[in-house]
Coordinates of C-alpha atoms in Angstrom, one line a residue:
Chain A
X275 CA 73.0 58.6 51.5
X276 CA 71.1 61.9 51.2
X277 CA 67.9 60.2 50.0
X278 CA 65.9 61.0 53.2
X279 CA 66.6 64.8 52.6
X280 CA 65.4 64.7 49.0
X281 CA 62.4 62.3 49.5
X282 CA 60.6 64.9 51.6
X283 CA 58.3 64.0 54.5
X284 CA 60.9 64.6 57.1
X285 CA 60.2 67.5 59.3
X286 CA 63.8 68.6 60.0
X287 CA 66.3 69.6 57.4
X288 CA 69.5 67.6 57.7
X289 CA 72.5 69.8 58.1
X290 CA 75.1 69.7 55.2
X291 CA 77.3 67.7 57.5
X292 CA 75.0 64.8 57.5
X293 CA 74.1 65.0 53.9
X294 CA 77.8 64.9 52.8
X295 CA 79.4 63.6 56.0
X296 CA 83.2 64.2 56.2
X297 CA 84.1 60.6 56.7
X298 CA 87.6 61.5 55.7
X299 CA 89.3 58.5 57.1
X300 CA 92.8 59.5 58.1
X301 CA 95.2 58.6 55.4
X302 CA 97.1 55.5 56.5
X303 CA 94.5 54.2 58.9
X304 CA 93.7 51.2 56.9
X305 CA 97.3 50.4 56.5
X306 CA 97.9 50.9 60.2
X307 CA 95.0 48.6 61.1
X308 CA 96.0 45.8 58.7
X309 CA 99.6 45.7 59.8
X310 CA 100.6 43.2 62.5
X311 CA 99.5 44.6 65.9
X312 CA 102.2 45.6 68.4
X313 CA 103.4 42.9 70.8
X314 CA 102.3 42.8 74.5
X315 CA 105.3 44.8 75.5
X316 CA 104.6 47.6 73.3
X317 CA 100.9 47.6 74.3
X318 CA 102.0 47.9 77.9
X319 CA 104.4 50.7 77.0
X320 CA 101.5 52.6 75.5
X321 CA 99.0 51.4 78.2
X322 CA 97.6 53.2 81.3
X323 CA 100.1 55.0 83.5
X324 CA 99.9 53.8 87.1
X325 CA 101.7 57.0 88.1
X326 CA 99.3 59.2 86.1
X327 CA 95.8 58.5 87.2
X328 CA 93.3 59.2 89.9
X329 CA 94.2 57.8 93.3
X330 CA 90.9 55.8 93.1
X331 CA 92.3 53.8 90.0
X332 CA 94.4 50.8 90.1
X333 CA 96.3 50.0 86.9
X334 CA 96.9 46.3 86.3
X335 CA 98.7 44.1 83.8
X336 CA 101.4 46.5 83.3
X337 CA 99.0 49.1 81.8
X338 CA 96.7 46.9 79.7
X339 CA 93.8 47.4 82.2
X340 CA 92.6 49.6 85.2
X341 CA 90.0 49.1 87.7
X342 CA 88.2 52.0 89.4
X343 CA 87.7 51.5 93.2
X344 CA 84.0 52.0 94.3
X345 CA 84.4 55.5 95.8
X346 CA 81.2 57.4 96.1
X347 CA 80.7 60.8 94.4
X348 CA 84.0 60.6 92.6
X349 CA 84.8 60.7 89.0
X350 CA 88.2 59.2 88.1
X351 CA 90.4 59.1 85.0
X352 CA 93.6 57.7 83.7
X353 CA 96.2 58.7 81.1
X354 CA 98.3 56.6 78.9
X355 CA 102.0 56.4 79.4
X356 CA 102.9 57.9 76.0
X357 CA 101.7 61.2 74.6
X358 CA 101.5 61.7 70.9
X359 CA 102.4 65.0 69.1
X360 CA 103.0 63.7 65.6
X361 CA 101.8 61.0 63.3
X362 CA 98.7 58.8 63.3
X363 CA 97.9 56.6 66.3
X364 CA 95.1 54.2 67.1
X365 CA 94.2 52.2 70.2
X366 CA 91.3 50.1 71.1
X367 CA 89.3 50.8 74.3
X368 CA 87.4 47.8 75.7
X369 CA 84.7 49.0 78.2
X370 CA 82.0 46.5 79.2
X371 CA 78.6 48.2 78.6
X372 CA 77.2 47.2 82.0
X373 CA 80.3 49.0 83.7
X374 CA 79.7 52.5 82.3
X375 CA 77.2 54.1 84.7
X376 CA 76.1 57.7 84.2
X377 CA 79.4 59.1 82.8
X378 CA 81.7 57.1 80.7
X379 CA 83.9 59.3 78.5
X380 CA 86.7 58.2 76.0
X381 CA 89.2 60.4 74.4
X382 CA 92.5 62.2 74.9
X383 CA 94.0 64.7 77.4
X384 CA 97.1 66.9 77.7
X385 CA 99.3 66.2 80.7
X386 CA 97.6 69.0 82.5
X387 CA 94.1 67.7 82.5
X388 CA 92.8 66.9 86.0
X389 CA 92.0 63.1 86.5
X390 CA 89.7 63.3 89.5
X391 CA 86.6 65.2 90.6
X392 CA 84.6 65.1 93.8
X393 CA 81.3 64.5 92.0
X394 CA 79.8 62.4 89.2
X395 CA 80.5 64.2 85.9
X396 CA 81.9 63.9 82.4
X397 CA 85.3 64.8 83.6
X398 CA 87.1 64.2 80.3
X399 CA 86.3 67.1 78.1
X400 CA 85.0 69.4 80.8
X401 CA 88.0 71.7 80.4
X402 CA 90.3 73.1 77.8
X403 CA 92.9 70.2 78.3
X404 CA 90.8 67.2 77.3
X405 CA 88.5 65.9 74.6
X406 CA 86.0 63.1 75.1
X407 CA 83.2 61.2 73.7
X408 CA 80.4 60.3 76.1
X409 CA 79.7 56.7 75.0
X410 CA 76.5 56.5 76.9
X411 CA 74.9 59.8 75.6
X412 CA 76.9 60.0 72.3
X413 CA 77.9 63.5 73.0
X414 CA 81.2 65.2 72.4
X415 CA 82.9 67.2 75.1
X416 CA 85.6 69.9 75.0
X417 CA 85.4 72.8 77.4
X418 CA 81.9 71.6 78.0
X419 CA 79.8 70.7 81.0
X420 CA 77.2 68.8 78.9
X421 CA 74.4 71.0 77.8
X422 CA 74.4 71.9 74.1
X423 CA 77.1 69.3 73.4
X424 CA 77.0 68.0 69.7
X425 CA 76.0 64.5 69.0
X426 CA 78.5 62.1 67.4
X427 CA 78.2 60.7 64.9
X428 CA 75.9 63.3 63.5
X429 CA 72.6 61.6 62.4
X430 CA 69.9 63.3 60.3
X431 CA 67.2 62.6 62.8
X432 CA 69.3 62.7 66.0
X433 CA 69.2 59.0 66.5
X434 CA 72.0 57.7 68.7
X435 CA 74.5 54.9 68.0
X436 CA 74.8 52.2 70.5
X437 CA 78.5 52.0 71.4
X438 CA 79.5 48.3 71.8
X439 CA 82.1 47.0 74.3
X440 CA 85.0 47.7 71.9
X441 CA 85.8 50.9 70.2
X442 CA 88.7 52.4 68.4
X443 CA 90.2 55.8 69.1
X444 CA 92.0 57.3 66.1
X445 CA 94.3 60.3 66.8
X446 CA 95.8 62.0 63.7
X447 CA 98.4 64.6 64.9
X448 CA 99.1 65.5 61.4
X449 CA 95.6 66.6 60.5
X450 CA 95.0 67.5 64.2
X451 CA 91.9 65.3 64.4
X452 CA 90.5 62.9 66.9
X453 CA 87.9 60.4 65.7
X454 CA 86.4 57.0 66.6
X455 CA 85.6 53.7 64.8
X456 CA 83.2 51.0 65.7
X457 CA 83.1 47.6 64.1
X458 CA 85.6 48.5 61.5
X459 CA 83.8 51.7 60.4
X460 CA 85.4 55.1 61.0
X461 CA 82.7 57.6 62.2
X462 CA 84.4 60.7 61.0
X463 CA 86.5 63.4 62.9
X464 CA 85.0 64.3 66.2
X465 CA 87.4 66.9 67.1
X466 CA 89.7 69.2 65.1
X467 CA 92.4 71.7 65.7
X468 CA 94.6 69.4 67.9
X469 CA 97.9 70.1 66.2
X470 CA 100.8 71.4 68.2
X471 CA 99.9 69.5 71.4
X472 CA 101.0 66.3 73.1
X473 CA 98.0 64.2 73.7
X474 CA 97.5 61.1 75.9
X475 CA 94.9 58.4 75.6
X476 CA 92.5 59.2 78.5
X477 CA 89.1 58.1 79.9
X478 CA 87.0 59.2 82.8
X479 CA 84.7 56.9 84.8
X480 CA 82.2 56.8 87.7
X481 CA 81.2 53.0 87.8
X482 CA 82.6 51.2 90.8
X483 CA 84.9 48.4 89.9
X484 CA 84.7 49.0 86.3
X485 CA 87.5 47.6 84.2
X486 CA 88.7 49.5 81.2
X487 CA 91.2 48.0 78.9
X488 CA 93.4 49.7 76.4
X489 CA 95.2 48.1 73.4
X490 CA 97.6 50.2 71.4
X491 CA 97.3 49.3 67.7
X492 CA 100.1 51.2 66.4
X493 CA 101.4 54.5 65.0
X494 CA 102.3 55.7 61.6
X495 CA 104.6 58.5 60.8
X496 CA 103.3 61.3 58.6
X497 CA 103.6 60.9 54.9
X498 CA 102.9 63.4 52.2
X499 CA 99.2 63.1 51.1
X500 CA 98.6 61.9 47.6
X501 CA 98.2 64.5 44.9
X502 CA 94.6 63.3 44.4
X503 CA 93.8 63.7 48.1
X504 CA 95.4 67.1 48.1
X505 CA 93.4 68.2 45.2
X506 CA 90.2 66.8 46.8
X507 CA 90.9 68.8 49.9
X508 CA 91.4 71.9 47.9
X509 CA 88.1 71.6 45.9
X510 CA 86.1 70.7 49.0
X511 CA 87.7 73.8 50.8
X512 CA 86.8 76.1 47.9
X513 CA 83.2 74.9 47.8
X514 CA 82.8 75.0 51.6
X515 CA 80.4 72.8 53.7
X516 CA 77.3 74.5 52.4
X517 CA 78.0 74.0 48.7
X518 CA 79.2 70.3 48.7
X519 CA 75.9 69.5 47.0
X520 CA 77.1 71.3 43.9
X521 CA 79.8 68.6 43.3
X522 CA 77.3 67.0 41.1
X523 CA 77.5 70.0 38.8
X524 CA 81.2 69.9 38.3
X525 CA 82.7 68.7 35.0
X526 CA 84.0 65.5 36.4
X527 CA 83.4 61.8 35.7
X528 CA 81.0 60.2 38.2
X529 CA 83.6 58.2 40.0
X530 CA 85.6 61.4 40.7
X531 CA 82.4 63.1 42.0
X532 CA 82.0 60.2 44.4
X533 CA 85.7 60.5 45.3
X534 CA 85.2 64.2 46.2
X535 CA 82.3 63.2 48.5
X536 CA 84.3 60.4 50.2
X537 CA 81.9 57.8 48.8
Chain B
X229 CA 119.0 60.7 35.6
X230 CA 116.3 63.0 34.1
X231 CA 113.1 62.5 32.1
X232 CA 111.2 65.0 30.0
X233 CA 107.5 65.4 30.3
X234 CA 105.8 67.5 27.6
X235 CA 102.5 69.2 28.2
X236 CA 99.7 69.5 25.6
X237 CA 100.7 73.1 25.0
X238 CA 104.3 72.3 24.3
X239 CA 106.0 73.1 27.6
X240 CA 108.7 70.7 28.4
X241 CA 109.3 69.8 32.0
X242 CA 112.6 68.1 32.9
X243 CA 112.5 66.2 36.2
X244 CA 114.7 63.8 38.0
X245 CA 113.9 60.3 37.1
X246 CA 113.8 59.0 40.6
X247 CA 111.3 61.7 41.6
X248 CA 108.8 60.9 38.9
X249 CA 109.6 57.2 38.9
X250 CA 106.1 55.7 39.4
X251 CA 104.4 53.2 37.2
X252 CA 101.5 55.6 36.6
X253 CA 103.7 58.5 35.5
X254 CA 105.7 56.3 33.0
X255 CA 102.4 54.9 31.5
X256 CA 101.1 58.5 31.2
X257 CA 104.3 59.5 29.4
X258 CA 104.0 56.8 26.9
X259 CA 100.4 57.1 25.9
X260 CA 98.5 59.1 28.5
X261 CA 96.2 62.0 27.8
X262 CA 97.5 65.4 26.8
X263 CA 98.0 67.2 30.1
X264 CA 98.0 71.1 30.0
X265 CA 101.1 72.8 31.4
X266 CA 99.4 74.3 34.3
X267 CA 98.6 70.8 35.5
X268 CA 101.9 69.3 34.5
X269 CA 104.0 71.9 36.2
X270 CA 102.0 71.3 39.5
X271 CA 102.5 67.5 39.1
X272 CA 106.3 68.0 38.7
X273 CA 106.4 70.3 41.8
X274 CA 104.5 67.5 43.6
X275 CA 107.0 64.9 42.6
X276 CA 109.8 66.8 44.4
X277 CA 107.6 67.5 47.4
X278 CA 106.7 63.8 47.8
X279 CA 110.2 62.6 47.3
X280 CA 111.5 65.2 49.8
X281 CA 109.1 64.5 52.6
X282 CA 108.5 60.8 52.3
X283 CA 110.3 59.0 55.3
X284 CA 111.6 62.2 56.6
X285 CA 111.3 63.4 60.1
X286 CA 110.8 67.0 59.3
X287 CA 107.4 68.7 59.5
X288 CA 105.6 68.2 56.2
X289 CA 104.6 71.7 54.9
X290 CA 101.3 72.4 53.1
X291 CA 101.3 71.8 49.3
X292 CA 99.5 74.7 47.8
X293 CA 97.1 74.2 45.0
X294 CA 94.8 76.9 43.4
X295 CA 91.3 75.8 43.2
X296 CA 91.0 76.1 39.4
X297 CA 94.1 73.9 39.2
X298 CA 92.7 71.4 41.7
X299 CA 89.8 70.6 39.4
X300 CA 92.0 70.0 36.5
X301 CA 94.2 67.9 38.6
X302 CA 91.4 65.7 39.6
X303 CA 90.6 65.1 36.0
X304 CA 94.0 64.2 34.9
X305 CA 96.0 63.0 37.9
X306 CA 94.3 59.7 38.0
X307 CA 96.7 58.8 35.3
X308 CA 99.6 59.6 37.4
X309 CA 100.2 57.4 40.5
X310 CA 98.7 58.9 43.6

Protein backbone atom coordinates (compact mmCIF):
# COMPACT_ATOMS: atom_id res chain seq x y z
CA UNK A 1 0.00 0.00 0.00
CA UNK A 2 1.45 3.37 -0.96
CA UNK A 3 4.28 1.89 -3.05
CA UNK A 4 2.92 3.22 -6.30
CA UNK A 5 3.10 6.76 -4.98
CA UNK A 6 6.69 6.49 -3.78
CA UNK A 7 8.04 4.55 -6.76
CA UNK A 8 7.44 7.41 -9.12
CA UNK A 9 6.52 7.04 -12.74
CA UNK A 10 2.86 7.65 -12.17
CA UNK A 11 1.53 10.80 -13.68
CA UNK A 12 -1.13 11.53 -11.11
CA UNK A 13 -0.52 12.01 -7.42
CA UNK A 14 -2.72 9.78 -5.32
CA UNK A 15 -4.73 11.66 -2.78
CA UNK A 16 -4.01 11.11 0.92
CA UNK A 17 -7.23 9.16 1.10
CA UNK A 18 -5.88 6.54 -1.27
CA UNK A 19 -2.43 6.38 0.32
CA UNK A 20 -3.82 5.77 3.77
CA UNK A 21 -7.36 4.71 3.08
CA UNK A 22 -9.69 4.96 6.00
CA UNK A 23 -10.71 1.33 5.97
CA UNK A 24 -12.03 1.77 9.46
CA UNK A 25 -14.22 -1.27 9.60
CA UNK A 26 -17.10 -0.46 11.94
CA UNK A 27 -16.38 -1.94 15.33
CA UNK A 28 -18.46 -5.02 15.77
CA UNK A 29 -18.85 -5.80 12.09
CA UNK A 30 -16.74 -8.96 12.21
CA UNK A 31 -18.67 -10.12 15.22
CA UNK A 32 -21.97 -9.36 13.54
CA UNK A 33 -21.03 -11.27 10.41
CA UNK A 34 -19.70 -14.29 12.26
CA UNK A 35 -22.78 -14.62 14.46
CA UNK A 36 -25.56 -17.00 13.31
CA UNK A 37 -27.61 -15.17 10.67
CA UNK A 38 -31.21 -14.17 11.42
CA UNK A 39 -33.84 -16.74 10.53
CA UNK A 40 -36.17 -16.46 7.57
CA UNK A 41 -38.84 -14.69 9.58
CA UNK A 42 -36.44 -12.00 10.71
CA UNK A 43 -35.10 -11.59 7.16
CA UNK A 44 -38.66 -11.02 5.96
CA UNK A 45 -39.36 -8.54 8.75
CA UNK A 46 -36.34 -6.56 7.59
CA UNK A 47 -37.08 -7.20 3.92
CA UNK A 48 -38.62 -5.09 1.15
CA UNK A 49 -41.84 -3.38 2.10
CA UNK A 50 -44.68 -4.11 -0.35
CA UNK A 51 -46.44 -0.99 0.91
CA UNK A 52 -43.40 1.24 0.52
CA UNK A 53 -42.17 0.86 -3.03
CA UNK A 54 -42.85 2.08 -6.52
CA UNK A 55 -46.15 0.90 -8.00
CA UNK A 56 -44.07 -0.76 -10.73
CA UNK A 57 -42.45 -3.04 -8.19
CA UNK A 58 -43.82 -6.30 -6.90
CA UNK A 59 -42.47 -7.55 -3.60
CA UNK A 60 -42.30 -11.32 -3.27
CA UNK A 61 -41.41 -14.00 -0.76
CA UNK A 62 -42.61 -11.90 2.14
CA UNK A 63 -40.03 -9.22 1.45
CA UNK A 64 -36.97 -11.24 0.49
CA UNK A 65 -37.16 -10.31 -3.17
CA UNK A 66 -38.77 -7.81 -5.53
CA UNK A 67 -39.31 -7.77 -9.26
CA UNK A 68 -39.55 -4.59 -11.31
CA UNK A 69 -42.22 -4.64 -14.00
CA UNK A 70 -40.89 -3.68 -17.44
CA UNK A 71 -42.34 -0.15 -17.54
CA UNK A 72 -40.59 2.06 -20.06
CA UNK A 73 -38.93 5.32 -19.04
CA UNK A 74 -39.44 4.70 -15.35
CA UNK A 75 -37.00 4.35 -12.49
CA UNK A 76 -38.39 2.42 -9.57
CA UNK A 77 -37.25 1.87 -6.01
CA UNK A 78 -38.16 0.06 -2.83
CA UNK A 79 -37.54 0.62 0.87
CA UNK A 80 -37.07 -1.95 3.58
CA UNK A 81 -39.73 -2.47 6.20
CA UNK A 82 -37.46 -1.44 9.03
CA UNK A 83 -35.67 1.84 9.46
CA UNK A 84 -32.56 2.11 11.59
CA UNK A 85 -31.56 5.00 13.80
CA UNK A 86 -29.11 3.39 16.21
CA UNK A 87 -26.63 0.54 16.19
CA UNK A 88 -24.76 -1.28 13.46
CA UNK A 89 -26.71 -3.11 10.72
CA UNK A 90 -25.72 -5.14 7.70
CA UNK A 91 -27.67 -6.68 4.87
CA UNK A 92 -26.78 -8.49 1.69
CA UNK A 93 -28.13 -7.34 -1.66
CA UNK A 94 -28.18 -9.92 -4.44
CA UNK A 95 -28.56 -8.26 -7.84
CA UNK A 96 -27.68 -10.34 -10.90
CA UNK A 97 -25.21 -8.44 -13.04
CA UNK A 98 -27.18 -8.88 -16.26
CA UNK A 99 -30.23 -7.30 -14.62
CA UNK A 100 -28.72 -3.90 -13.77
CA UNK A 101 -29.06 -1.89 -16.92
CA UNK A 102 -28.00 1.74 -17.05
CA UNK A 103 -28.83 2.75 -13.46
CA UNK A 104 -28.57 0.33 -10.57
CA UNK A 105 -28.12 2.08 -7.25
CA UNK A 106 -27.86 0.47 -3.80
CA UNK A 107 -27.98 2.30 -0.48
CA UNK A 108 -30.34 3.82 2.06
CA UNK A 109 -33.13 6.34 2.17
CA UNK A 110 -35.25 8.18 4.70
CA UNK A 111 -38.99 7.65 4.67
CA UNK A 112 -39.35 10.77 2.55
CA UNK A 113 -37.24 9.82 -0.46
CA UNK A 114 -39.26 9.39 -3.66
CA UNK A 115 -39.27 5.86 -5.04
CA UNK A 116 -40.34 6.48 -8.60
CA UNK A 117 -39.32 8.80 -11.43
CA UNK A 118 -40.65 9.14 -14.98
CA UNK A 119 -37.28 8.72 -16.66
CA UNK A 120 -34.22 6.53 -16.36
CA UNK A 121 -31.96 7.91 -13.67
CA UNK A 122 -29.91 7.20 -10.61
CA UNK A 123 -32.92 7.96 -8.46
CA UNK A 124 -31.43 6.82 -5.18
CA UNK A 125 -29.04 9.55 -4.08
CA UNK A 126 -30.41 12.21 -6.39
CA UNK A 127 -31.93 14.12 -3.47
CA UNK A 128 -31.19 14.97 0.14
CA UNK A 129 -33.17 12.02 1.48
CA UNK A 130 -31.17 9.19 -0.03
CA UNK A 131 -27.61 7.89 -0.40
CA UNK A 132 -26.58 5.36 -3.02
CA UNK A 133 -23.74 3.55 -4.73
CA UNK A 134 -24.13 3.15 -8.48
CA UNK A 135 -22.88 -0.41 -8.81
CA UNK A 136 -22.47 -0.03 -12.57
CA UNK A 137 -20.38 3.15 -12.62
CA UNK A 138 -18.91 2.82 -9.14
CA UNK A 139 -20.01 6.33 -8.18
CA UNK A 140 -21.50 7.61 -4.96
CA UNK A 141 -24.62 9.75 -5.04
CA UNK A 142 -26.14 12.04 -2.46
CA UNK A 143 -27.91 15.18 -3.61
CA UNK A 144 -26.30 14.41 -6.93
CA UNK A 145 -27.49 13.95 -10.48
CA UNK A 146 -24.29 12.21 -11.54
CA UNK A 147 -21.64 14.59 -12.88
CA UNK A 148 -18.75 15.08 -10.47
CA UNK A 149 -19.78 12.20 -8.23
CA UNK A 150 -16.88 10.58 -6.37
CA UNK A 151 -15.62 7.10 -7.20
CA UNK A 152 -15.93 4.36 -4.60
CA UNK A 153 -13.81 2.75 -3.55
CA UNK A 154 -11.25 5.44 -4.26
CA UNK A 155 -8.42 4.01 -6.33
CA UNK A 156 -5.11 5.78 -7.03
CA UNK A 157 -5.50 5.61 -10.81
CA UNK A 158 -9.27 5.73 -10.97
CA UNK A 159 -9.69 2.07 -11.86
CA UNK A 160 -13.16 0.76 -11.17
CA UNK A 161 -14.09 -2.26 -9.12
CA UNK A 162 -16.43 -4.78 -10.72
CA UNK A 163 -19.30 -5.32 -8.36
CA UNK A 164 -20.33 -8.99 -8.27
CA UNK A 165 -23.84 -10.33 -7.85
CA UNK A 166 -23.70 -10.13 -4.06
CA UNK A 167 -22.66 -7.15 -2.00
CA UNK A 168 -22.98 -6.20 1.63
CA UNK A 169 -24.36 -2.90 2.83
CA UNK A 170 -23.07 -1.79 6.23
CA UNK A 171 -24.92 0.95 8.06
CA UNK A 172 -23.34 2.25 11.26
CA UNK A 173 -25.79 4.60 12.92
CA UNK A 174 -23.41 5.16 15.84
CA UNK A 175 -20.65 6.55 13.68
CA UNK A 176 -23.15 7.79 11.11
CA UNK A 177 -21.50 5.98 8.21
CA UNK A 178 -22.68 3.89 5.29
CA UNK A 179 -20.23 1.53 3.63
CA UNK A 180 -20.15 -1.56 1.48
CA UNK A 181 -18.29 -4.85 1.46
CA UNK A 182 -17.51 -7.23 -1.35
CA UNK A 183 -16.26 -10.76 -0.98
CA UNK A 184 -15.68 -10.30 2.73
CA UNK A 185 -13.66 -7.12 2.31
CA UNK A 186 -15.00 -3.87 3.73
CA UNK A 187 -14.38 -1.09 1.23
CA UNK A 188 -14.42 1.79 3.70
CA UNK A 189 -17.05 4.37 4.62
CA UNK A 190 -18.81 5.72 1.55
CA UNK A 191 -20.95 8.31 3.30
CA UNK A 192 -20.70 10.06 6.65
CA UNK A 193 -22.81 12.36 8.73
CA UNK A 194 -25.84 10.08 8.85
CA UNK A 195 -26.45 10.23 12.60
CA UNK A 196 -29.78 11.43 13.88
CA UNK A 197 -31.83 10.00 11.02
CA UNK A 198 -33.90 6.88 10.50
CA UNK A 199 -32.62 5.16 7.39
CA UNK A 200 -34.14 2.29 5.43
CA UNK A 201 -32.39 -0.11 3.05
CA UNK A 202 -33.20 1.08 -0.46
CA UNK A 203 -32.38 0.53 -4.11
CA UNK A 204 -33.46 2.09 -7.38
CA UNK A 205 -33.64 0.14 -10.64
CA UNK A 206 -34.42 0.55 -14.34
CA UNK A 207 -34.06 -2.99 -15.74
CA UNK A 208 -37.30 -4.68 -16.71
CA UNK A 209 -38.07 -7.78 -14.68
CA UNK A 210 -34.95 -7.44 -12.58
CA UNK A 211 -35.07 -9.37 -9.34
CA UNK A 212 -33.29 -7.83 -6.38
CA UNK A 213 -32.96 -9.83 -3.17
CA UNK A 214 -32.28 -8.54 0.32
CA UNK A 215 -31.03 -10.62 3.23
CA UNK A 216 -30.73 -8.95 6.61
CA UNK A 217 -27.61 -10.16 8.40
CA UNK A 218 -28.25 -8.66 11.79
CA UNK A 219 -27.88 -5.63 13.97
CA UNK A 220 -25.63 -4.83 16.84
CA UNK A 221 -26.31 -2.41 19.63
CA UNK A 222 -23.75 0.30 20.17
CA UNK A 223 -20.98 -0.47 22.62
CA UNK A 224 -18.32 1.87 23.92
CA UNK A 225 -15.24 1.82 21.71
CA UNK A 226 -12.11 0.28 23.11
CA UNK A 227 -9.64 2.70 24.68
CA UNK A 228 -7.12 1.77 21.98
CA UNK A 229 -9.54 2.64 19.22
CA UNK A 230 -10.54 5.91 20.91
CA UNK A 231 -6.88 6.87 21.16
CA UNK A 232 -6.37 5.96 17.52
CA UNK A 233 -9.28 8.16 16.46
CA UNK A 234 -7.85 11.02 18.51
CA UNK A 235 -4.36 10.81 16.99
CA UNK A 236 -5.71 10.47 13.46
CA UNK A 237 -7.95 13.46 14.02
CA UNK A 238 -5.08 15.53 15.42
CA UNK A 239 -2.91 14.70 12.40
CA UNK A 240 -5.67 15.25 9.87
CA UNK A 241 -5.95 13.56 6.49
CA UNK A 242 -2.97 15.35 4.98
CA UNK A 243 -0.46 14.43 7.67
CA UNK A 244 -1.25 10.74 8.09
CA UNK A 245 2.07 10.02 6.40
CA UNK A 246 3.82 11.41 9.47
CA UNK A 247 2.65 8.47 11.54
CA UNK A 248 5.98 6.87 10.69
CA UNK A 249 7.74 9.65 12.60
CA UNK A 250 5.82 9.07 15.81
CA UNK A 251 7.61 7.47 18.78
CA UNK A 252 5.63 4.25 18.57
CA UNK A 253 6.50 0.60 17.97
CA UNK A 254 5.95 -0.49 14.34
CA UNK A 255 2.90 -2.58 15.21
CA UNK A 256 1.24 0.47 16.75
CA UNK A 257 2.05 2.60 13.70
CA UNK A 258 0.32 -0.01 11.55
CA UNK A 259 -2.62 -0.02 13.94
CA UNK A 260 -2.93 3.74 13.54
CA UNK A 261 -3.10 3.28 9.77
CA UNK A 262 -5.64 0.45 9.96
CA UNK A 263 -3.09 -1.97 8.51
CA UNK B 1 -14.71 -3.90 46.22
CA UNK B 2 -11.91 -1.54 45.27
CA UNK B 3 -8.41 -1.91 43.94
CA UNK B 4 -5.53 0.51 43.95
CA UNK B 5 -3.52 1.34 40.86
CA UNK B 6 -0.31 3.30 41.35
CA UNK B 7 1.25 5.41 38.63
CA UNK B 8 4.97 5.70 37.98
CA UNK B 9 4.97 9.14 39.59
CA UNK B 10 3.35 7.92 42.77
CA UNK B 11 -0.31 8.85 42.28
CA UNK B 12 -2.71 6.31 43.69
CA UNK B 13 -5.96 5.66 41.90
CA UNK B 14 -8.67 3.76 43.70
CA UNK B 15 -11.25 2.23 41.41
CA UNK B 16 -14.05 -0.24 41.74
CA UNK B 17 -12.83 -3.74 41.25
CA UNK B 18 -15.62 -4.71 38.86
CA UNK B 19 -14.92 -1.72 36.62
CA UNK B 20 -11.25 -2.50 36.23
CA UNK B 21 -11.72 -6.22 36.30
CA UNK B 22 -10.15 -7.31 33.07
CA UNK B 23 -7.35 -9.80 32.67
CA UNK B 24 -5.12 -7.23 31.05
CA UNK B 25 -5.53 -4.76 33.86
CA UNK B 26 -4.76 -7.32 36.52
CA UNK B 27 -1.66 -8.43 34.64
CA UNK B 28 -0.61 -4.80 34.31
CA UNK B 29 -1.08 -4.25 38.03
CA UNK B 30 1.12 -7.19 38.89
CA UNK B 31 4.09 -6.61 36.62
CA UNK B 32 3.15 -4.19 33.90
CA UNK B 33 5.17 -1.16 32.84
CA UNK B 34 5.19 1.96 34.92
CA UNK B 35 2.33 4.08 33.74
CA UNK B 36 2.42 7.86 34.25
CA UNK B 37 -0.46 9.39 36.17
CA UNK B 38 -1.80 11.36 33.19
CA UNK B 39 -2.36 8.08 31.38
CA UNK B 40 -3.53 6.07 34.37
CA UNK B 41 -6.11 8.68 35.38
CA UNK B 42 -7.54 8.60 31.86
CA UNK B 43 -7.60 4.81 31.92
CA UNK B 44 -9.47 4.83 35.23
CA UNK B 45 -12.03 7.27 33.86
CA UNK B 46 -12.39 4.95 30.87
CA UNK B 47 -13.13 1.96 33.11
CA UNK B 48 -16.17 3.74 34.50
CA UNK B 49 -17.23 4.97 31.04
CA UNK B 50 -17.06 1.46 29.63
CA UNK B 51 -18.87 -0.08 32.58
CA UNK B 52 -21.58 2.55 32.47
CA UNK B 53 -22.36 2.38 28.76
CA UNK B 54 -21.94 -1.31 28.01
CA UNK B 55 -25.29 -2.96 27.40
CA UNK B 56 -27.09 0.25 28.08
CA UNK B 57 -29.75 1.75 25.89
CA UNK B 58 -28.72 5.33 26.58
CA UNK B 59 -26.84 7.28 23.93
CA UNK B 60 -23.11 6.79 24.37
CA UNK B 61 -21.38 10.16 24.79
CA UNK B 62 -17.97 10.98 23.42
CA UNK B 63 -15.00 10.03 25.54
CA UNK B 64 -12.66 13.03 25.38
CA UNK B 65 -8.93 12.47 25.05
CA UNK B 66 -6.31 15.18 24.61
CA UNK B 67 -4.00 14.47 21.63
CA UNK B 68 -0.86 14.36 23.80
CA UNK B 69 -2.53 11.86 26.14
CA UNK B 70 -3.70 9.79 23.16
CA UNK B 71 -0.14 9.07 22.06
CA UNK B 72 0.87 7.98 25.54
CA UNK B 73 -2.25 5.86 25.76
CA UNK B 74 -1.38 4.10 22.52
CA UNK B 75 2.02 3.24 23.94
CA UNK B 76 0.81 1.90 27.25
CA UNK B 77 -2.76 0.80 26.82
CA UNK B 78 -1.89 -2.39 24.99
CA UNK B 79 -1.10 -3.69 28.43
CA UNK B 80 -4.64 -3.01 29.54
CA UNK B 81 -7.50 -4.88 27.94
CA UNK B 82 -9.08 -3.00 25.06
